Coordinates of C-alpha atoms in Angstrom, one line a residue:
X3 CA 127.9 89.9 111.7
X4 CA 125.4 87.1 111.3
X5 CA 126.2 85.7 114.7
X6 CA 125.7 89.2 116.3
X7 CA 122.3 89.5 114.7
X8 CA 121.4 86.0 115.8
X9 CA 122.5 86.8 119.3
X10 CA 120.3 89.9 119.4
X11 CA 117.3 88.0 118.2
X12 CA 117.9 85.3 120.9
X13 CA 118.1 88.0 123.5
X14 CA 114.8 89.5 122.3
X15 CA 113.2 86.1 122.2
X16 CA 114.3 85.5 125.8
X17 CA 112.8 88.8 126.9
X18 CA 109.6 88.4 125.0
X19 CA 108.8 84.7 125.3
X20 CA 107.0 84.6 128.6
X21 CA 105.1 87.9 128.3
X22 CA 103.9 87.1 124.8
X23 CA 102.8 83.6 125.8
X24 CA 100.8 85.1 128.6
X25 CA 99.4 87.9 126.6
X26 CA 98.1 85.9 123.6
X27 CA 96.8 82.6 125.2
X28 CA 93.2 83.8 124.9
X29 CA 93.2 85.3 128.4
X30 CA 93.3 82.0 130.2
X31 CA 96.5 82.7 131.9
X32 CA 97.7 85.6 134.0
X33 CA 100.8 86.8 135.9
X34 CA 101.0 84.8 139.1
X35 CA 101.4 86.2 142.6
X36 CA 105.2 85.8 142.3
X37 CA 105.3 87.5 139.0
X38 CA 107.6 86.7 136.1
X39 CA 111.3 87.3 136.5
X40 CA 113.4 88.1 133.4
X41 CA 117.1 88.6 134.2
X42 CA 116.5 90.3 137.6
X43 CA 113.5 92.3 136.4
X44 CA 110.3 91.1 138.3
X45 CA 107.1 91.8 136.4
X46 CA 104.0 91.4 138.6
X47 CA 101.6 93.2 136.3
X48 CA 101.4 94.0 132.6
X49 CA 102.1 97.6 133.2
X50 CA 105.5 96.7 134.8
X51 CA 107.0 95.8 131.4
X52 CA 109.2 98.8 130.4
X53 CA 107.9 100.6 127.3
X54 CA 111.1 100.2 125.4
X55 CA 111.0 96.5 125.9
X56 CA 107.4 96.3 125.0
X57 CA 108.0 98.2 121.7
X58 CA 110.9 96.0 120.9
X59 CA 108.7 92.9 121.5
X60 CA 105.8 94.1 119.3
X61 CA 108.3 95.1 116.6
X62 CA 108.8 91.4 116.0
X63 CA 105.2 90.5 115.4
X64 CA 102.9 91.2 112.5
X65 CA 100.3 94.0 112.5
X66 CA 97.4 91.7 113.3
X67 CA 99.2 90.5 116.5
X68 CA 100.2 94.1 117.3
X69 CA 96.5 95.1 117.3
X70 CA 95.7 92.2 119.7
X71 CA 98.5 93.3 122.0
X72 CA 97.1 96.8 122.2
X73 CA 94.0 95.3 123.8
X74 CA 95.8 93.4 126.6
X75 CA 95.6 96.2 129.1
X76 CA 95.5 100.0 129.2
X77 CA 99.3 100.2 129.7
X78 CA 100.0 98.2 126.6
X79 CA 97.4 100.1 124.7
X80 CA 98.9 103.5 125.6
X81 CA 102.5 102.4 124.9
X82 CA 101.7 100.8 121.5
X83 CA 99.4 103.6 120.4
X84 CA 102.0 106.3 121.3
X85 CA 104.9 104.5 119.6
X86 CA 103.2 103.0 116.5
X87 CA 104.0 105.0 113.3
X88 CA 103.5 102.4 110.6
X89 CA 100.4 100.1 110.1
X90 CA 99.3 97.8 107.3
X91 CA 95.7 96.5 107.3
X92 CA 95.8 94.8 103.9
X93 CA 95.5 91.4 105.6
X94 CA 92.0 92.3 106.6
X95 CA 89.7 90.7 104.0
X96 CA 86.4 91.6 105.6
X97 CA 85.1 94.6 107.7
X98 CA 88.2 96.7 107.1
X99 CA 86.0 99.8 107.2
X100 CA 84.9 99.0 110.8
X101 CA 88.4 98.1 111.8
X102 CA 89.7 101.5 110.6
X103 CA 86.9 103.3 112.4
X104 CA 87.8 101.6 115.7
X105 CA 91.6 101.9 115.3
X106 CA 92.1 105.4 113.9
X107 CA 91.1 107.2 117.2
X108 CA 93.7 105.1 119.1
X109 CA 96.7 105.1 116.7
X110 CA 97.0 108.9 116.3
X111 CA 100.8 108.9 115.7
X112 CA 100.6 107.0 112.4
X113 CA 102.8 108.3 109.7
X114 CA 102.3 105.4 107.2
X115 CA 99.0 103.6 106.7
X116 CA 98.5 100.9 104.1
X117 CA 94.9 100.0 103.3
X118 CA 95.3 98.2 100.0
X119 CA 92.3 95.9 99.2
X120 CA 91.6 92.9 97.1
X121 CA 87.9 93.7 97.2
X122 CA 86.3 97.1 97.9
X123 CA 85.7 97.7 101.6
X124 CA 86.6 101.2 102.6
X125 CA 84.0 103.9 102.6
X126 CA 84.3 107.7 102.9
X127 CA 83.6 107.7 106.7
X128 CA 86.8 105.7 107.3
X129 CA 89.0 108.2 105.5
X130 CA 87.2 111.1 107.3
X131 CA 88.0 109.3 110.6
X132 CA 91.6 108.8 109.7
X133 CA 92.2 112.5 108.9
X134 CA 90.4 113.5 112.0
X135 CA 92.8 111.7 114.3
X136 CA 96.0 110.9 112.4
X137 CA 97.4 114.4 111.8
X138 CA 101.0 113.1 111.3
X139 CA 100.1 111.0 108.3
X140 CA 102.6 111.2 105.5
X141 CA 102.2 108.0 103.5
X142 CA 98.7 106.6 102.6
X143 CA 97.8 103.7 100.4
X144 CA 94.1 103.6 99.4
X145 CA 94.6 101.5 96.2
X146 CA 91.5 99.7 94.8
X147 CA 89.1 101.6 97.1
X148 CA 86.3 101.5 94.5
X149 CA 83.7 102.7 97.1
X150 CA 85.4 105.9 97.9
X151 CA 84.0 109.2 96.4
X152 CA 85.3 112.7 96.1
X153 CA 84.4 113.3 99.7
X154 CA 87.5 111.3 100.7
X155 CA 89.8 113.5 98.7
X156 CA 88.2 116.6 100.1
X157 CA 88.8 115.2 103.6
X158 CA 92.4 114.5 102.9
X159 CA 92.9 118.0 101.5
X160 CA 91.8 119.6 104.7
X161 CA 93.1 117.0 107.2
X162 CA 96.4 115.7 105.8
X163 CA 98.5 118.6 104.5
X164 CA 101.7 116.8 105.3
X165 CA 101.1 113.9 102.9
X166 CA 104.2 113.1 100.9
X167 CA 103.1 109.8 99.4
X168 CA 99.6 108.9 98.2
X169 CA 98.4 105.8 96.3
X170 CA 94.9 106.0 95.0
X171 CA 95.4 103.7 92.0
X172 CA 92.3 102.0 90.8
X173 CA 90.0 104.5 92.6
X174 CA 87.8 105.1 89.5
X175 CA 85.2 107.2 91.2
X176 CA 87.4 110.2 91.9
X177 CA 86.8 113.2 89.7
X178 CA 89.4 115.6 88.3
X179 CA 87.8 118.4 90.3
X180 CA 88.5 116.6 93.6
X181 CA 92.0 115.8 92.6
X182 CA 92.6 119.5 91.8
X183 CA 91.3 120.4 95.2
X184 CA 93.6 117.9 96.9
X185 CA 96.7 119.1 95.2
X186 CA 96.1 122.7 96.3
X187 CA 96.3 121.7 100.0
X188 CA 98.7 118.8 99.9
X189 CA 101.7 120.6 98.4
X190 CA 104.3 118.3 99.9
X191 CA 103.4 115.3 97.7
X192 CA 106.5 113.6 96.3
X193 CA 105.0 110.3 95.2
X194 CA 101.5 110.1 93.6
X195 CA 100.0 107.0 92.1
X196 CA 96.9 107.6 89.9
X197 CA 97.1 104.5 87.9
X198 CA 93.7 103.7 86.5
X199 CA 92.1 106.9 87.9
X200 CA 90.5 107.5 84.5
X201 CA 88.1 110.2 85.7
X202 CA 90.5 111.9 88.1
X203 CA 93.7 112.1 86.0
X204 CA 92.9 114.4 83.1
X205 CA 94.7 117.2 81.3
X206 CA 92.7 119.6 83.4
X207 CA 93.7 118.1 86.7
X208 CA 97.4 117.9 85.6
X209 CA 97.4 121.5 84.6
X210 CA 96.0 122.6 87.9
X211 CA 98.4 120.2 89.7
X212 CA 101.3 122.0 87.9
X213 CA 99.9 125.5 88.5
X214 CA 97.4 125.4 91.4
X215 CA 95.9 128.5 90.0
X216 CA 92.4 129.1 91.4
X217 CA 90.2 131.1 93.7
X218 CA 87.5 130.2 96.2
X219 CA 83.9 131.3 96.1
X220 CA 82.9 133.4 99.2
X221 CA 80.1 131.0 99.8
X222 CA 81.2 127.5 101.0
X223 CA 77.9 126.0 99.7
X224 CA 78.7 127.2 96.2
X225 CA 81.9 125.0 96.2
X226 CA 85.1 126.0 94.4
X227 CA 85.4 128.1 91.3
X228 CA 88.4 127.1 89.3
X229 CA 90.6 128.9 86.9
X230 CA 92.3 126.1 84.9
X231 CA 94.4 127.6 82.1
X232 CA 97.8 126.5 81.1
X233 CA 100.1 129.2 82.7
X234 CA 103.4 129.9 80.9
X235 CA 105.0 131.6 83.9
X236 CA 107.5 128.8 84.8
X237 CA 108.4 130.5 88.1
X238 CA 104.8 130.4 89.4
X239 CA 104.3 126.8 88.3
X240 CA 107.6 125.6 89.7
X241 CA 106.9 127.3 93.0
X242 CA 103.8 125.3 93.7
X243 CA 104.9 121.8 92.5
X244 CA 108.7 121.6 92.7
X245 CA 108.7 118.6 95.1
X246 CA 106.9 116.0 93.0
X247 CA 109.3 113.1 92.2
X248 CA 107.2 110.1 91.1
X249 CA 103.9 110.0 89.3
X250 CA 102.0 107.0 87.9
X251 CA 99.4 107.9 85.3
X252 CA 99.1 104.4 83.8
X253 CA 96.0 103.8 81.8
X254 CA 94.6 107.3 82.3
X255 CA 93.3 107.6 78.8
X256 CA 92.2 111.2 79.3
X257 CA 95.8 112.4 79.7
X258 CA 97.3 114.1 76.7
X259 CA 100.2 116.3 75.7
X260 CA 98.8 119.4 77.4
X261 CA 98.7 117.7 80.8
X262 CA 102.2 116.0 80.5
X263 CA 103.7 119.2 79.2
X264 CA 102.2 121.1 82.2
X265 CA 103.9 118.6 84.5
X266 CA 107.2 118.9 82.8
X267 CA 107.2 122.6 83.1
X268 CA 105.9 122.7 86.7
X269 CA 107.6 119.7 88.3
X270 CA 111.2 119.8 87.3
X271 CA 112.3 117.3 90.0
X272 CA 110.4 114.4 88.4
X273 CA 112.4 111.2 88.7
X274 CA 109.8 108.5 87.8
X275 CA 106.9 108.9 85.4
X276 CA 104.6 106.1 84.2
X277 CA 102.5 106.9 81.1
X278 CA 101.6 103.4 80.1
X279 CA 98.4 103.2 78.1
X280 CA 98.2 107.0 77.8
X281 CA 97.3 106.6 74.1
X282 CA 96.7 110.3 73.4
X283 CA 100.3 111.5 74.1
X284 CA 102.7 112.2 71.3
X285 CA 106.4 113.1 70.9
X286 CA 105.6 116.6 72.3
X287 CA 105.2 115.1 75.8
X288 CA 108.6 113.3 75.7
X289 CA 110.3 116.4 74.3
X290 CA 109.0 118.5 77.1
X291 CA 110.2 116.0 79.7
X292 CA 113.6 115.8 78.1
X293 CA 113.9 119.6 78.1
X294 CA 112.5 120.3 81.6
X295 CA 113.1 117.2 83.8
X296 CA 116.9 116.6 83.9
X297 CA 116.6 114.2 86.9
X298 CA 114.2 111.8 85.1
X299 CA 115.5 108.3 85.7
X300 CA 112.5 106.1 84.8
X301 CA 110.0 106.5 82.0
X302 CA 107.3 104.1 80.9
X303 CA 105.7 104.7 77.5
X304 CA 104.1 101.2 77.1
X305 CA 101.5 101.2 74.4
X306 CA 102.0 104.9 73.6
X307 CA 101.8 104.2 69.9
X308 CA 102.1 107.9 68.8
X309 CA 105.7 108.0 70.0
X310 CA 108.2 108.1 67.2
X311 CA 112.0 108.6 66.6
X312 CA 111.6 112.3 67.3
X313 CA 111.0 111.6 71.0
X314 CA 114.0 109.3 71.2
X315 CA 116.3 111.8 69.6
X316 CA 115.1 114.5 71.9
X317 CA 116.3 112.4 74.9
X318 CA 119.6 111.8 73.2
X319 CA 120.0 115.5 72.3
X320 CA 119.4 116.7 75.8
X321 CA 121.8 114.0 77.2
X322 CA 124.6 115.3 74.9
X323 CA 123.7 118.9 75.7
X324 CA 124.0 118.3 79.4
X325 CA 127.3 116.5 79.2
X326 CA 129.7 118.2 81.6
X327 CA 132.6 120.3 80.2
X328 CA 135.1 118.5 82.5
X329 CA 134.2 115.2 81.0
X330 CA 137.0 113.0 82.4
X331 CA 136.7 114.2 86.0
X332 CA 132.9 113.6 86.1
X333 CA 132.6 110.6 83.8
X334 CA 131.6 108.2 86.6
X335 CA 128.9 110.5 87.9
X336 CA 127.7 111.3 84.4
X337 CA 127.3 107.5 83.7
X338 CA 125.2 107.2 86.9
X339 CA 122.9 110.1 85.8
X340 CA 120.2 110.0 83.2
X341 CA 117.6 107.4 82.3
X342 CA 118.0 104.1 84.1
X343 CA 114.7 102.5 83.0
X344 CA 112.7 102.9 79.8
X345 CA 109.8 100.9 78.6
X346 CA 108.8 101.5 74.9
X347 CA 106.9 98.2 74.5
X348 CA 104.4 98.3 71.7
X349 CA 105.7 101.6 70.5
X350 CA 105.9 100.2 67.0
X351 CA 106.6 103.5 65.1
X352 CA 110.1 103.8 66.6
X353 CA 113.1 102.6 64.4
X354 CA 116.3 100.8 65.4
X355 CA 118.7 103.7 64.7
X356 CA 116.9 106.0 67.1
X357 CA 116.7 103.4 69.9
X358 CA 120.3 102.4 69.4
X359 CA 121.4 106.1 69.7
X360 CA 119.4 106.3 72.9
X361 CA 121.0 103.1 74.3
X362 CA 124.5 104.4 73.4
X363 CA 123.8 107.7 75.2
X364 CA 122.5 106.2 78.4
X365 CA 124.9 103.5 79.8
X366 CA 122.4 102.4 82.4
X367 CA 119.9 101.2 79.8
X368 CA 120.5 97.5 79.2
X369 CA 119.1 95.0 76.8
X370 CA 121.2 92.1 78.1
X371 CA 119.7 89.2 79.9
X372 CA 119.2 89.6 83.6
X373 CA 119.2 93.4 83.5
X374 CA 116.7 94.5 80.9
X375 CA 116.2 98.2 81.9
X376 CA 115.3 99.0 78.3
X377 CA 112.1 97.1 77.6
X378 CA 111.0 96.7 74.0
X379 CA 108.4 93.9 74.1
X380 CA 106.3 93.7 71.0
X381 CA 108.7 95.8 68.9
X382 CA 109.9 93.1 66.6
X383 CA 111.7 95.7 64.4
X384 CA 114.0 96.6 67.3
X385 CA 115.7 93.2 67.8
X386 CA 119.0 94.5 66.4
X387 CA 119.3 97.1 69.3
X388 CA 121.8 96.1 72.0
X389 CA 123.4 97.7 74.9
X390 CA 127.2 98.2 75.2
X391 CA 127.8 95.2 77.6
X392 CA 125.8 92.9 75.3
X393 CA 127.9 93.9 72.3
X394 CA 131.1 93.5 74.4
X395 CA 129.9 90.0 75.6
X396 CA 129.3 89.0 72.0
X397 CA 132.8 90.2 70.9
X398 CA 134.4 88.4 73.8
X399 CA 132.7 85.1 72.9
X400 CA 133.7 85.6 69.3
X401 CA 137.4 86.1 70.2
X402 CA 137.6 82.7 72.0
X403 CA 139.2 80.2 69.6
X404 CA 137.2 77.1 68.8
X405 CA 138.6 73.9 70.3
X406 CA 138.8 72.4 66.8
X407 CA 141.4 75.1 65.9

């Protein structure tokens, strides 16, 4: 297998070596009158390189080089722009905004765009340009875009209805009103990262995310009039938000039980939820998740100090309640289901019996070295809690007779 992969790489290197050297030598070289011959294929001009070969060549280079390749000639530009679906510009440390403004009108087939920044560069006009040209966009990373305002979310709402994954972590300028507006139009979202969006992620925004219950003012200049009440009609809530699978609300201090409970009732397909630093939530949030989100696999409660044994036992109770009747025939599948990752670090009100019961109920939660899917840092009272394999390893070690005997 390794030899086959190596052979394919060598073939691609053979095909790409000469064209790539000629393309990226600063324009000092060109294709001579006789052309370049590659295994019977004579290339006299850049446009003679078959599109399939060109796309295979550029798939081997980084995004910066790919952008350079798109400027070699009109043929290369058209081929690359029509075939490029994934682009990352996080390597751009300066002038990312201008780069986006120049590239978005060319790369109109983009489905994934990563614009993560170490220092804030992007402005609203860049996002507006993206949504104006990239109508197939499904995955967008705008993390640490401190300069962006609500205008960007309004633009995404109207121009990117097919978004399934959005990362706006650290975008502290977004308000809960703009987030509400976004979720009404982008109903296909499955992965949403709001970590650190302290103004955008609030109970009010989460309620509307779960219900999307509002109406528009007849006048566009008057904006949007919102009805944001917690709706108990589970059918209506689930209808609007049933696709959400992963949500990060880390360090969103304005999120409380009302918001999390709204999510639990409205988004039953949740698999991953990060609530680290959400200091206002209590056991009621976890109980709602345990009751309404049977597919939940990863839960982070780091520094949620209001969480007590009541929350842990609710997870255990629902685990037992959902145990299949035909236990032996489905035991393997049952072991694979349920929580696989839980972080209760700094949740100092929880006691060992409750956590041990949880660990015993979910085989995928491990405390043993190298696996650590049950994280309890800072909970010194929980040092006696161990997963099944850790206990088994201890018993195995104890059963080995000492050489002296």
